[in-house]
Coordinates of C-alpha atoms in Angstrom, one line a residue:
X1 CA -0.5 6.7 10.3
X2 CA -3.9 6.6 11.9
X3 CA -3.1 7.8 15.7
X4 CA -5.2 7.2 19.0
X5 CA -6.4 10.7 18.5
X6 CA -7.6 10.7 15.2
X7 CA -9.2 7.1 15.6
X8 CA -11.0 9.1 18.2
X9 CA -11.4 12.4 16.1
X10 CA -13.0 10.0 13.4
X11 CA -14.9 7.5 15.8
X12 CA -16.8 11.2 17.0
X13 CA -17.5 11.9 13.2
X14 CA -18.8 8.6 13.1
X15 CA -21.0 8.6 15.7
X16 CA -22.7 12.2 15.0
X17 CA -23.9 10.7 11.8
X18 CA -25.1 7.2 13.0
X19 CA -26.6 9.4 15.9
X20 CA -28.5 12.2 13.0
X21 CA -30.1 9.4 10.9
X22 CA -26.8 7.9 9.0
X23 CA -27.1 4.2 10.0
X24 CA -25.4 3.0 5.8
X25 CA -21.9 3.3 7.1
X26 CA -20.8 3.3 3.2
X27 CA -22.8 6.3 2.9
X28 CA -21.3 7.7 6.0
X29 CA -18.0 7.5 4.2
X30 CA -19.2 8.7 0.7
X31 CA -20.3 12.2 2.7
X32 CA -17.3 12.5 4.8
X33 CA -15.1 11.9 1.7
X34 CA -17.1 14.4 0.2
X35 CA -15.9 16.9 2.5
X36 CA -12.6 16.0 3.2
X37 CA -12.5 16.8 -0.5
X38 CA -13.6 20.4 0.0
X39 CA -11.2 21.1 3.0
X40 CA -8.4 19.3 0.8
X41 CA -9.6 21.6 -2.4
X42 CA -9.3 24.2 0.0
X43 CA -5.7 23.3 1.5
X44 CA -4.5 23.1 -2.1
X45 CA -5.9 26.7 -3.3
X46 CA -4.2 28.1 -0.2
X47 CA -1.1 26.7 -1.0
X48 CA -1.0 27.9 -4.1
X49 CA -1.5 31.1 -3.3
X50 CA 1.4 31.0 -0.8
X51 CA 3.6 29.9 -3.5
X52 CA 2.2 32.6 -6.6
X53 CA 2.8 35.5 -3.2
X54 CA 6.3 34.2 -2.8
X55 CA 7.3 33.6 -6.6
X56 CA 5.8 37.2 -7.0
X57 CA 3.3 35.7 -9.8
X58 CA -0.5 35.1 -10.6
X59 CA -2.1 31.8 -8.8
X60 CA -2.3 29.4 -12.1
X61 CA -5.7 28.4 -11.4
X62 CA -8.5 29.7 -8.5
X63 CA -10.4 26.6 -7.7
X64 CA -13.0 28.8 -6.1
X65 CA -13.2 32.2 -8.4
X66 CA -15.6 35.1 -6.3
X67 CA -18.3 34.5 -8.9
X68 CA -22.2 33.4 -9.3
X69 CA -22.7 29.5 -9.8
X70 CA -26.0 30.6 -11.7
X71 CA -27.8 28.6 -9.4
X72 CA -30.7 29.9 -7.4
X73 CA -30.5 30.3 -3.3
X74 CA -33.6 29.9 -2.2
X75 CA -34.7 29.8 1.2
X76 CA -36.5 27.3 4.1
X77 CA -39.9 27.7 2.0
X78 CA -38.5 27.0 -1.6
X79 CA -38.1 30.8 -2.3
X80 CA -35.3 32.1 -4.3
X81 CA -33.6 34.8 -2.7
X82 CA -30.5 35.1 -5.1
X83 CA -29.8 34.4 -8.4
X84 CA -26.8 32.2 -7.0
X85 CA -24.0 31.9 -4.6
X86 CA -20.1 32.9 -5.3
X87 CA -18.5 29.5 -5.6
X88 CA -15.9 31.2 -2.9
X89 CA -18.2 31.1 -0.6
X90 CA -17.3 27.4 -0.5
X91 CA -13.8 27.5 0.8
X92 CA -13.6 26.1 3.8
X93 CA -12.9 28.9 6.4
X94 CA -16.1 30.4 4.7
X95 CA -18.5 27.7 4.2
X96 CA -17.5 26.3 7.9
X97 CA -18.9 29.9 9.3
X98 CA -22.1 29.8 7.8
X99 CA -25.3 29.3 10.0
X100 CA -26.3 26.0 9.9
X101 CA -29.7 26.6 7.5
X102 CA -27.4 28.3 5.2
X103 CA -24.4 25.6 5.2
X104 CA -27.3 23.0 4.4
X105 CA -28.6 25.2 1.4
X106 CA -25.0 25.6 0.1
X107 CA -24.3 21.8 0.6
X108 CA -27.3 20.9 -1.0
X109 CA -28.0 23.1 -3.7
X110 CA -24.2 24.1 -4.8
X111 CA -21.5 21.9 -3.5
X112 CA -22.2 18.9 -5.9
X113 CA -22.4 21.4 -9.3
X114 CA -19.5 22.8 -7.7
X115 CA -17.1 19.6 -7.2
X116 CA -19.0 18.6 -10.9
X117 CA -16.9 21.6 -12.4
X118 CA -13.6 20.7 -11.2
X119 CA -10.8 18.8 -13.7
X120 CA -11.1 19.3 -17.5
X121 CA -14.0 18.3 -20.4
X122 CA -14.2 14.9 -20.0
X123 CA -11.9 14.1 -17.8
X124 CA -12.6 11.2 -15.6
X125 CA -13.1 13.3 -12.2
X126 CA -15.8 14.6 -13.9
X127 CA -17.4 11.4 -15.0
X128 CA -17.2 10.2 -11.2
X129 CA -18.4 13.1 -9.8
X130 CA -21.9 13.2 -11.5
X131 CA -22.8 10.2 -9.3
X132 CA -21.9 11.7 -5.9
X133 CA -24.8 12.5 -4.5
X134 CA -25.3 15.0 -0.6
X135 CA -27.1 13.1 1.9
X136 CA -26.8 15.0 5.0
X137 CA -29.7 15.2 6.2
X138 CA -30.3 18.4 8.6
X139 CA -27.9 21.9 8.6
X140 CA -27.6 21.2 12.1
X141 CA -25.7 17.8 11.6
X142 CA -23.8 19.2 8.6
X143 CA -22.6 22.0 11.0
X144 CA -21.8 19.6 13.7
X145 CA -19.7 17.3 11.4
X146 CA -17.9 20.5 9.9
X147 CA -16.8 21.6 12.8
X148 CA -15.4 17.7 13.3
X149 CA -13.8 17.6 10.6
X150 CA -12.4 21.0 10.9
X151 CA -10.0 19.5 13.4
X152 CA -8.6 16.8 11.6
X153 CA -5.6 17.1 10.7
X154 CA -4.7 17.7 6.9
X155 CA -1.5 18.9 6.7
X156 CA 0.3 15.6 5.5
X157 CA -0.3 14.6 1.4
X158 CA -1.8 11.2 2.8
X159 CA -3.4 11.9 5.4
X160 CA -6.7 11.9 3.7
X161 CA -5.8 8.1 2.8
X162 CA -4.9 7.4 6.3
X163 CA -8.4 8.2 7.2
X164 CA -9.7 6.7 4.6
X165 CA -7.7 3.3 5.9
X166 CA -9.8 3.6 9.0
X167 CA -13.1 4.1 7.8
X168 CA -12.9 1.5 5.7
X169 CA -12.2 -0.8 9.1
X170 CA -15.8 0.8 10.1
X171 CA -17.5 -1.0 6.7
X172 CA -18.1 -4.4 7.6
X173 CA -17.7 -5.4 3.6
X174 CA -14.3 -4.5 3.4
X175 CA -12.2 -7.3 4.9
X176 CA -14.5 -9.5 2.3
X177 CA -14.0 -7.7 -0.9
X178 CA -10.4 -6.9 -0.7
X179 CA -10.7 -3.1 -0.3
X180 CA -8.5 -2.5 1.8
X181 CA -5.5 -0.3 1.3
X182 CA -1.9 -1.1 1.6
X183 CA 0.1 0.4 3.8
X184 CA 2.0 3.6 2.7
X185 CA 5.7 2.2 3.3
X186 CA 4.9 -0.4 1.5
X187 CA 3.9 1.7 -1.8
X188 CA 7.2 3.6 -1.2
X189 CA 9.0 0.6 -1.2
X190 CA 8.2 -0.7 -4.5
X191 CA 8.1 2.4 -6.1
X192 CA 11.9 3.3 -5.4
X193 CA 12.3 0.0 -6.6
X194 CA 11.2 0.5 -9.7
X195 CA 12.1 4.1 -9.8
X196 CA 9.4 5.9 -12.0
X197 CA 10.8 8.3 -14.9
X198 CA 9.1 11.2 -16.1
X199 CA 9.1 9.4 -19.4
X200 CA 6.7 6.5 -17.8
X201 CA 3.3 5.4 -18.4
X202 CA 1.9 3.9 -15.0
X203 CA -1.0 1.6 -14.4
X204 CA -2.6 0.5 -11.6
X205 CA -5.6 -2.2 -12.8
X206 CA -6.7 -2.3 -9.3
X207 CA -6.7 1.2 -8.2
X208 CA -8.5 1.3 -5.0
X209 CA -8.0 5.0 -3.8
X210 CA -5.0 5.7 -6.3
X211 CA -2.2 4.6 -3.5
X212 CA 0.1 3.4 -5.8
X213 CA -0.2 6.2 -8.8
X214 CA -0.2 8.7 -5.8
X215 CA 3.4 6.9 -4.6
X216 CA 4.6 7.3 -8.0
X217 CA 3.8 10.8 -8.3
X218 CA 5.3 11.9 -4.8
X219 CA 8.7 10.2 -5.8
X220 CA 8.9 12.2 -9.2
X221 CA 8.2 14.7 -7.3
X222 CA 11.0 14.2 -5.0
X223 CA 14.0 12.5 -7.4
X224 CA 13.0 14.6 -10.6
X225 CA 11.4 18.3 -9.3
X226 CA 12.8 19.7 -13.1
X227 CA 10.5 17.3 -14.9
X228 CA 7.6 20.2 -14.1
X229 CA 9.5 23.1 -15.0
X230 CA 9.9 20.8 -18.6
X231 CA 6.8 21.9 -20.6
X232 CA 6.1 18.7 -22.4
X233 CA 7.2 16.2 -19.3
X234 CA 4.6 18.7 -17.4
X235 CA 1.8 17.8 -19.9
X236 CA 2.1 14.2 -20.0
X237 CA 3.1 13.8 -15.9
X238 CA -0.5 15.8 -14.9
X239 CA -2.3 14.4 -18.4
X240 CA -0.7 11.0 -20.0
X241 CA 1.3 9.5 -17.3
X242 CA -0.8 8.2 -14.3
X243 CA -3.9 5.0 -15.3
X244 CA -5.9 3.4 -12.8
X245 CA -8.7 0.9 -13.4
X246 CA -11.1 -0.1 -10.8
X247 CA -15.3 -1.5 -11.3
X248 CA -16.3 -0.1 -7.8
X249 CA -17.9 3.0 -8.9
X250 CA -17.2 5.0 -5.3
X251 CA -13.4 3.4 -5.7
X252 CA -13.0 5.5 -8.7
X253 CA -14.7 8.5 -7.4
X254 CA -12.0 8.5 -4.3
X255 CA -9.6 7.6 -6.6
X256 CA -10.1 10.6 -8.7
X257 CA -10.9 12.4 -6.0
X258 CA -7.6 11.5 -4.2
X259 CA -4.9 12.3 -7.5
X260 CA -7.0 15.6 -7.9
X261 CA -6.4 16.8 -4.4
X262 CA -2.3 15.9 -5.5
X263 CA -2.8 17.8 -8.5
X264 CA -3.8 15.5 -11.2
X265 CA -7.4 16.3 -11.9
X266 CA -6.9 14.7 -15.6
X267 CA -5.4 10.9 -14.1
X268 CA -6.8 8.4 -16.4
X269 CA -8.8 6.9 -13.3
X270 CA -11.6 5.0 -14.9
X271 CA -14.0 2.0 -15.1
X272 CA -12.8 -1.6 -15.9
X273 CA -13.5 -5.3 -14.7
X274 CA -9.8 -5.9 -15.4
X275 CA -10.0 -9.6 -15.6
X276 CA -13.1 -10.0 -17.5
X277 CA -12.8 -7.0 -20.2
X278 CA -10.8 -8.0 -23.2
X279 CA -7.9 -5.6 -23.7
X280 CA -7.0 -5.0 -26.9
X281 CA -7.4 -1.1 -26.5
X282 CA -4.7 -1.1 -23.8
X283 CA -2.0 -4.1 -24.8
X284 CA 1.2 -3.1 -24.4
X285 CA 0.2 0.9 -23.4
X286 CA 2.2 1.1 -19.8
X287 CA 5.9 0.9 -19.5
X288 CA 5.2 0.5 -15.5
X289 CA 2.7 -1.2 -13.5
X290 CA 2.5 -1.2 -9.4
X291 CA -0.3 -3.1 -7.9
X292 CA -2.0 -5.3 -5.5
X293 CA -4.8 -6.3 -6.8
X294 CA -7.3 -7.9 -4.9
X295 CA -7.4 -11.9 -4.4
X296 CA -10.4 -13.8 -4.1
X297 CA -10.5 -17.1 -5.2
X298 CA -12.3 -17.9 -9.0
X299 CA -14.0 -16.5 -11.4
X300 CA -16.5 -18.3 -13.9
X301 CA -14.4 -19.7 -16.6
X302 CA -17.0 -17.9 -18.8
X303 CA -16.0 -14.8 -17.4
X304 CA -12.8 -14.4 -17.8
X305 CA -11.5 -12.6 -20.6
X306 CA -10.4 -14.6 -23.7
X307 CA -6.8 -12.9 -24.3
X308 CA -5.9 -14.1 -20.7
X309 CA -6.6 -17.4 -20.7
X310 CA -4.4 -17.4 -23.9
X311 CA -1.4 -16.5 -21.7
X312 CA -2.3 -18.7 -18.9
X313 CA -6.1 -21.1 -18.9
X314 CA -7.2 -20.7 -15.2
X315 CA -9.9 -19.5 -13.4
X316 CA -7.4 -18.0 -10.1
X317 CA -7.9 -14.5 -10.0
X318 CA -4.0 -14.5 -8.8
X319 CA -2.7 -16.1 -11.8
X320 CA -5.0 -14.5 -14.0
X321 CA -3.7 -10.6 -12.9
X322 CA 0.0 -12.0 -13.3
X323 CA -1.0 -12.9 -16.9
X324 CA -3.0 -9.2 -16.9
X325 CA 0.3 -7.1 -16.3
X326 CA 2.1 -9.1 -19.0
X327 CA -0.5 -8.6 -21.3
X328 CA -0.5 -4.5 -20.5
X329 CA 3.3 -3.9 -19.9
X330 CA 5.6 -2.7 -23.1
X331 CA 8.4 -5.1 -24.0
X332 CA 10.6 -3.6 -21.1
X333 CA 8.3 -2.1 -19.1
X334 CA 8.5 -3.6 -15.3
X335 CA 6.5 -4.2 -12.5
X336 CA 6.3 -4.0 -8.3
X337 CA 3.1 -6.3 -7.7
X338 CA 1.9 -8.2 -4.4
X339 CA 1.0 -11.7 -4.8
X340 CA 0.0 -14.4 -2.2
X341 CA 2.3 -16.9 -1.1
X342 CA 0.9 -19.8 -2.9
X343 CA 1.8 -17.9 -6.8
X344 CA 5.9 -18.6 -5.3
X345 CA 5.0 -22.2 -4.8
X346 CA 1.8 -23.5 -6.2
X347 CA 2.2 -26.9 -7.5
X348 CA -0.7 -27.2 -10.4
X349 CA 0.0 -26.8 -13.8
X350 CA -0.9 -22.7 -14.3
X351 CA 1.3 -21.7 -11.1
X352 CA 4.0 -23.8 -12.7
X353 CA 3.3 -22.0 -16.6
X354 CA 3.2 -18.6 -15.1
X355 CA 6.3 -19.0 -12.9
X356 CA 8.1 -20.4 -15.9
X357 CA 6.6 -17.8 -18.3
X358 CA 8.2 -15.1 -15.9
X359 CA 11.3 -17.1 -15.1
X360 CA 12.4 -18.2 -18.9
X361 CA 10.5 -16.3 -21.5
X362 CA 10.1 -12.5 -19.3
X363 CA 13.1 -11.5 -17.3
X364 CA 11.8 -12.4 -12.8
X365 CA 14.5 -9.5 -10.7
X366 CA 13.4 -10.1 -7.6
X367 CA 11.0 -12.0 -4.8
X368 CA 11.1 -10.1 -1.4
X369 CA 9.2 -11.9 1.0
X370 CA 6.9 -9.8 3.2
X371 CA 5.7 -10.6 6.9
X372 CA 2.8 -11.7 7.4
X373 CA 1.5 -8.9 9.0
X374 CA 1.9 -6.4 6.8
X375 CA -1.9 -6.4 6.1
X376 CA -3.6 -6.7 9.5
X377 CA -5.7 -6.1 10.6
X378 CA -7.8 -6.6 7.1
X379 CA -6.0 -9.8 6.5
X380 CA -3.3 -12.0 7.6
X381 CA -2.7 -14.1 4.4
X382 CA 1.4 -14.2 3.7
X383 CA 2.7 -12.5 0.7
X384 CA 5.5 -11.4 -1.4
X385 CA 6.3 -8.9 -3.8
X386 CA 7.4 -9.6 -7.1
X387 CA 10.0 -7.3 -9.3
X388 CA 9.7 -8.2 -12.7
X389 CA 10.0 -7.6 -16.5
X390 CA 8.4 -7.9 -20.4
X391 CA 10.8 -9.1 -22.6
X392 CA 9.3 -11.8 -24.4
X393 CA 12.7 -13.2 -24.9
X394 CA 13.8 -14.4 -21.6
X395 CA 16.6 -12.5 -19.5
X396 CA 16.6 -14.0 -16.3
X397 CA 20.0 -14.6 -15.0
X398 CA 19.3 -14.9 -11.6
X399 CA 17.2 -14.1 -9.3
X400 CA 17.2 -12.1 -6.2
X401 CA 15.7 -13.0 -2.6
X402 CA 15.0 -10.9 0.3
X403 CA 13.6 -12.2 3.6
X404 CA 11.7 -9.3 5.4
X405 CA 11.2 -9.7 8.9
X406 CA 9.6 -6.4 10.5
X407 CA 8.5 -3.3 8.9
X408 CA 8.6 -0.6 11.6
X409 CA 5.6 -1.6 12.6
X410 CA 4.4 -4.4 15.1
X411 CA 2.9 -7.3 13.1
X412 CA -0.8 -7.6 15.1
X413 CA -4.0 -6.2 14.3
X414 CA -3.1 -2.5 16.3
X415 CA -0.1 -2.3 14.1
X416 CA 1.4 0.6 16.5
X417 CA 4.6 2.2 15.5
X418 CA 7.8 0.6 16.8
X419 CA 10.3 3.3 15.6
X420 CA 9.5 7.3 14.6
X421 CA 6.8 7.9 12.0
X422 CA 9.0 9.6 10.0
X423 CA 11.4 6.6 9.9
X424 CA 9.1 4.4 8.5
X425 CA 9.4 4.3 4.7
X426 CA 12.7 3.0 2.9
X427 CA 14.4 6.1 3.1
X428 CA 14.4 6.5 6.7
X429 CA 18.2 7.1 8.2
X430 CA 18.2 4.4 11.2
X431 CA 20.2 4.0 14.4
X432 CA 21.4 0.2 14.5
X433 CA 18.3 -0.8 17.5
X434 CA 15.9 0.8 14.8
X435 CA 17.1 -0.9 11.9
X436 CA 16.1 -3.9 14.1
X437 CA 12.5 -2.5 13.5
X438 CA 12.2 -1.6 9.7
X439 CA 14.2 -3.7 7.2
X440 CA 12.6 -1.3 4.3
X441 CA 16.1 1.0 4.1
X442 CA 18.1 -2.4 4.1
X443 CA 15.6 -4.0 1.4
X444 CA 16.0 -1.0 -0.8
X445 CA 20.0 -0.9 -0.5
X446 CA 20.1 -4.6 -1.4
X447 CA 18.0 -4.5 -4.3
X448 CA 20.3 -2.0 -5.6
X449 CA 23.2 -4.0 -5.2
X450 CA 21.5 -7.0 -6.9
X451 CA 23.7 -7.1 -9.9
X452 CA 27.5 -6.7 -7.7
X453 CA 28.2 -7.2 -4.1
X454 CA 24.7 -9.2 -3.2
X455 CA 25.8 -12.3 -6.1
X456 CA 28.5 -13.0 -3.1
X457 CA 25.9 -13.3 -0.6
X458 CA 25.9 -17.0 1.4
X459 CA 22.6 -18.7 1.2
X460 CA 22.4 -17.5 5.1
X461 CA 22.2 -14.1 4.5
X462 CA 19.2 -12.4 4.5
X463 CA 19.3 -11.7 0.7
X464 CA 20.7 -13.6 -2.1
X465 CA 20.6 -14.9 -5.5
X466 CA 19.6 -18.1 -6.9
X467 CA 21.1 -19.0 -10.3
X468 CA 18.3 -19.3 -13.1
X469 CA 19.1 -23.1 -13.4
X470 CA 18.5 -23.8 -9.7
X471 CA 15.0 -22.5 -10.1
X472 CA 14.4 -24.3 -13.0
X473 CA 15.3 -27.3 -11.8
X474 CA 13.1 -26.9 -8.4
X475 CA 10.2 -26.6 -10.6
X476 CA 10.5 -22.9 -11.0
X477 CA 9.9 -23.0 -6.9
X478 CA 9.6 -19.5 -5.9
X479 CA 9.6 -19.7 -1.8
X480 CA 12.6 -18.7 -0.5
X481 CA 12.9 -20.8 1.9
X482 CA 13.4 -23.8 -1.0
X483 CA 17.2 -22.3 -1.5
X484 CA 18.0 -20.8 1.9
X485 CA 20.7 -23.1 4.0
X486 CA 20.1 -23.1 8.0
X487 CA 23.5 -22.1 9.9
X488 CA 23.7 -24.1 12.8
X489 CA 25.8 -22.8 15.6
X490 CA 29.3 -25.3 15.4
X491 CA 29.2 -27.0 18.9
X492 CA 32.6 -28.1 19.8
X493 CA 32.3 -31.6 22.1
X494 CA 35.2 -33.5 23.7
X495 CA 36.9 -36.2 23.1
X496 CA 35.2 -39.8 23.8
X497 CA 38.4 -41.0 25.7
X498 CA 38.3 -37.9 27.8
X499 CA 35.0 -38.5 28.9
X500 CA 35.0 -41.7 29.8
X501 CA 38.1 -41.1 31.7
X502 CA 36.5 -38.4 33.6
X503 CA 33.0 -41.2 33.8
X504 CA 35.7 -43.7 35.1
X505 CA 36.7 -41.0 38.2
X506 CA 33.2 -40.4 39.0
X507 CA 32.8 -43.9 39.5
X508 CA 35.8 -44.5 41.9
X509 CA 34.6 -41.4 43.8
X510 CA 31.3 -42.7 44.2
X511 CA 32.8 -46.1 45.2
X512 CA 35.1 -44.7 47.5
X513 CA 32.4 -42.7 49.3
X514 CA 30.5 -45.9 50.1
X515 CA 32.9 -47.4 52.0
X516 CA 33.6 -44.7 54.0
X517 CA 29.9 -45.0 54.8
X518 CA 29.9 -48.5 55.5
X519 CA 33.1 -47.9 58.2
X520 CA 31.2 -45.3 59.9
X521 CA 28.2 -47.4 60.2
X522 CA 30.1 -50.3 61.2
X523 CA 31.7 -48.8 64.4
X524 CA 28.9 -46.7 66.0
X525 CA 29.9 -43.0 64.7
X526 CA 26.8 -42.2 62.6
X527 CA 24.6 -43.3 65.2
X528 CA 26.4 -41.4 67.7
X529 CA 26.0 -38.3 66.0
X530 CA 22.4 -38.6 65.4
X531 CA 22.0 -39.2 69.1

C-alpha cells in the first residue's frame, strides 16, 4: 500500500533524477527498478543465509560469490587498475558505501554483466536482462539516489510492486495503454478462488509485472509449504509451473525481474502479442489462467490471430482475450479474469456467442461484480470478474452472483485505507463496522458455499444463483442487476374509512372555530383586546 511517506520517499527519488539530467520519466523507472532489484537481490541472499545459519546447513545458492567478474576496473582516465571487481562487492550494504566515482564505475562497468548472470542458460530473465541498459549519469547522482532508495522500505514481498504502482502514476502513458497494475487484494481474491495446486500450470497472457503469477505463488506458499520439501513438485513450482506473456519489452524485464526477487528466476516470462500470434504451440498447455488483460477498443481485423476469430469473429480486444483463455486452458482447467462491464451485457452478436459459448458449451461458476473504483485512479471503467471453466461439453448448472460494494478501500482516486492494512485481502478476520468496509472475506466465504447454503439465497441477498435456463432465456444477460428483486420496505397505511372519519372531525373543528370567531367579532371582545 503506497503510504504518504513513501509517495514522498519516491517523489524525492524522482526529483533527484529529473533534477541530475533524467527528464524520460520511463527511463527514470527503468534505473530505479534496476536498483530496487539489487537491494531486493540483496534482501533475498540475506535471508537465506538467516535460514542455512538457523537450519545449521550451507546457503543453496550465493547470488553474490567473493570472486573476480573478469572484468577490468579502470579508473577516471580509462586506466585499468584491476583485473576485475568481486561480484560481492555489489551487495548492497557494500556497494551503497563506496565513494561516489567508485559506485559509478561499479554501476557502469559491472552491475549489468552482473544482473546478466543471474537465473539459468536460457532462461528468460536472462533474455530480458541483456536489454537493460545503466543510465545514470554522474557517481554523484547514483550516490544521492542510493542513499534514497536505501530508506525505502523493503521488507514486505510486494512492496517492490507497490512502488512500482506509483511510478507508473508518474508516466503519463500509463492510464492510456492499460499498464496499470491491479490492486493486490484483488489478485488474492481470485487466486483463493481458484485455489492453485502444486500440480498447476498458470498463465498469465497479460503479465504486466507478474502480479497475478506472484499471487499464485505466495498462496502455494501459504496452503501447500510441503509442496517444496517434494522434489519433483519443487522442480516444476520454480521451473514448469508459472507463464506470463507480455509484448512490452521493459514489462517482461520487471516481470522477470519481479518472480526472480520471489524466487523464480526460471518463470516462463516471455514475449507474445497474445491476440495477434497464432497459438498452436501453447493450445491447451495451462490448467489455470488469472488475468486482466488490458482493454482497448479494436484491433485490425487483419491482425488478429486466425484460431481466435474461429472461436469468436470480432475485432474487441475484450471478447477476443475471453476466446484467448479458452483457446489456452486444458479441458478443466479454470479461470479468475477481469472483464469490463459491457462483456455481462453486450447486446451484438459476439457478446451474445461468447456469453453462450461460456454459458452452454464451457461450464460459467461465477460473476462477482466489482465497484467501480477498484481501479482509480488509472481508470474508472466498471468491471467484474468472471470464474469460469473448459469443458467443451457444457456443465453450467447455475450460476452464481456477488454484488461487491467496498473493498477496504475508499473508491476515489486517493484510494486511502478505510480499515487496517493488514485487513485488507480476503483473509482478513473483521469486526462487524469493518466488514462494512471490505466485502473480500464475505465474497470468498460465499463462493465457497456456491454449491449448498447460497442456492437458498433470495434474489435480495447480496449473492445468489440464477438457474442456467433463466440466463438463457435473458439472452445469456450477464449483469446482475437483470435477476436481482428490489425489497421494498412494507408500509402499513390505514384504513380509508378511518381517514375520512378523522378528515370529517377536522372539518367540524375547523367549522366550529369560525363561529366562535364570528361571536367574538360580533359583540366587541376582539377589538377590546387589541385596544
Amino acid at each position: 500500500m503506497i503510504t504518504g511517506e513513501l509517495r514522498s520517499k519516491v517523489d524525492a527519488i524522482w526529483n533527484a533524477m529529473w533534477t541530475g539530467g533524467l527528464s524520460n520519466p520511463q527511463t527514470v523507472m527503468e534505473q530505479l527498478t534496476l536498483l530496487l532489484f539489487l537491494k531486493g537481490l540483496d534482501d533475498a541472499q540475506t535471508l537465506a543465509e538467516r535460514q542455512a545459519r538457523a537450519r545449521g546447513t550451507e546457503i543453496e545458492r550465493d547470488l553474490f560469490p567473493d570472486e573476480s567478474d573478469g572484468i577490468p576496473v579502470v579508473d577516471d582516465a580509462g586506466n585499468k587498475i584491476a583485473d576485475g571487481r568481486s561480484m560481492a562487492d555489489l551487495r548492497w550494504p557494500r556497494f551503497t558505501n563506496l565513494p561516489p566515482a567508485e559506485m559509478q564505475e561499479a554501476a557502469e562497468n559491472h552491475l549489468i554483466p552482473f544482473l546478466r548472470r543471474l537465473g539459468s542458460d536460457g532462461a528468460p530473465l536472462r533474455k530480458h536482462m541483456a536489454s537493460a541498459r545503466y543510465e545514470i549519469p554522474t557517481g554523484r547522482l547514483l550516490a544521492k539516489v542510493v542513499d534514497l532508495v536505501s530508506d525505502l522500505p523493503m521488507k514486505s514481498r510486494d512492496t517492490k510492486g507497490d512502488l512500482y504502482e506509483y511510478m507508473l502514476s508518474k508516466v503519463a502513458a500509463a492510464g492510456q495503454n492499460g499498464q496499470f497494475r491491479t490492486p493486490r487484494h484483488i489478485i488474492e481474491l481470485m487466486v483463493a478462488m481458484t485455489e492453485p495446486r502444486r500440480d498447476d500450470v498458470i498463465c498469465d497472457p497479460a503479465c504486466g509485472t507478474a502480479g497475478f503469477l506472484v499471487g499464485a505463488a505466495e498462496h502455494l506458499r501459504r496452503h501447500d509449504p510441503d509442496a517444496w520439501t517434494d522434489p519433483d513438485s519443487r522442480l516444476h513450482i520454480e521451473t514448469g509451473m508459472f507463464h506470463g506473456h507480455d509484448f512490452d519489452g521493459t514489462m517482461l524485464r520487471l516481470g522477470a525481474m519481479n518472480m526472480a526477487l520471489h524466487g523464480f528466476e526460471d518463470a516462463s516470462i516471455v514475449y507474445r502479442d497474445s491476440l495477434t500470434q497464432e497459438h498452436g504451440d501453447e493450445a491447451e498447455a495451462y490448467s489455470l489462467i488469472l488475468a486482466n488483460p488490458p482493454f482497448a477498443g479494436s484491433l485490425d481485423a487483419e491482425a488478429v490471430a486466425k484460431d481466435l476469430t474461429r472461436i469468436v469473429n470480432t475485432r474487441k480486444t475484450e471478447l477476443l482475450f475471453l476466446a484467448l483463455f479458452l483457446r489456452l486452458l486444458k479441458r478443466g482447467g479454470r479461470a479468475a479474469v477481469v472483464v469490463p462491464d459491457g462483456v455481462l451485457f453486450g447486446s451484438n452478436k459476439a457478446h451474445k456467442e461468447v456469453r453462450r459459448m461460456l454459458v452452454e458449451d464451457q461450464q460459467l461458476q461465477g460473476v462477482v461484480k466489482l465497484p467501480a473504483g477498484v481501479f482509480r485512479p488509472y481508470a474508472g471503467v466498471s468491471t467484474a470478474i468472471l470464474l469460469f471453466q473448459r469443458t467443451d461439453s457444457g456443465g453450467t448448472d447455475g450460476v452464481w452472483f456477488y454484488d461487491m460494494h467496498a473493498d477496504g478501500l475508499s473508491l476515489d482516486d486517493k484510494r486511502n485505507l478505510l480499515v487496517p492494512e493488514d485487513k485488507i485481502g480476503p483473509w482478513a478476520e473483521l469486526t462487524e463496522d469493518e466488514a462494512k468496509l471490505n466485502d473480500l472475506p464475505d465474497a470468498l466465504a460465499r463462493w465457497q458455499e456456491r454449491e449448498g447454503a447460497e442456492k437458498d439465497n433470495p434474489r435480495t441477498a447480496r449473492s445468489f444463483v440464477v438457474p442456467k435456463a433463466e440466463i438463457a432465456a435473458a439472452g445469456y444477460d450477464l449483469s446482475l442487476n437483470r435477476y436481482r428483486e428490489i425489497e421494498h420496505d412494507a408500509v402499513e397505511h390505514e384504513p380509508p374509512a378511518e381517514i375520512l372519519s378523522r378528515l370529517r372531525e377536522m372539518e367540524r373543528d375547523i367549522f366550529d372555530g369560525l363561529e366562535e370567531l364570528e361571536k367574538m367579532l360580533g359583540d366587541g371582545t376582539v377589538k377590546e383586546a387589541a385596544e
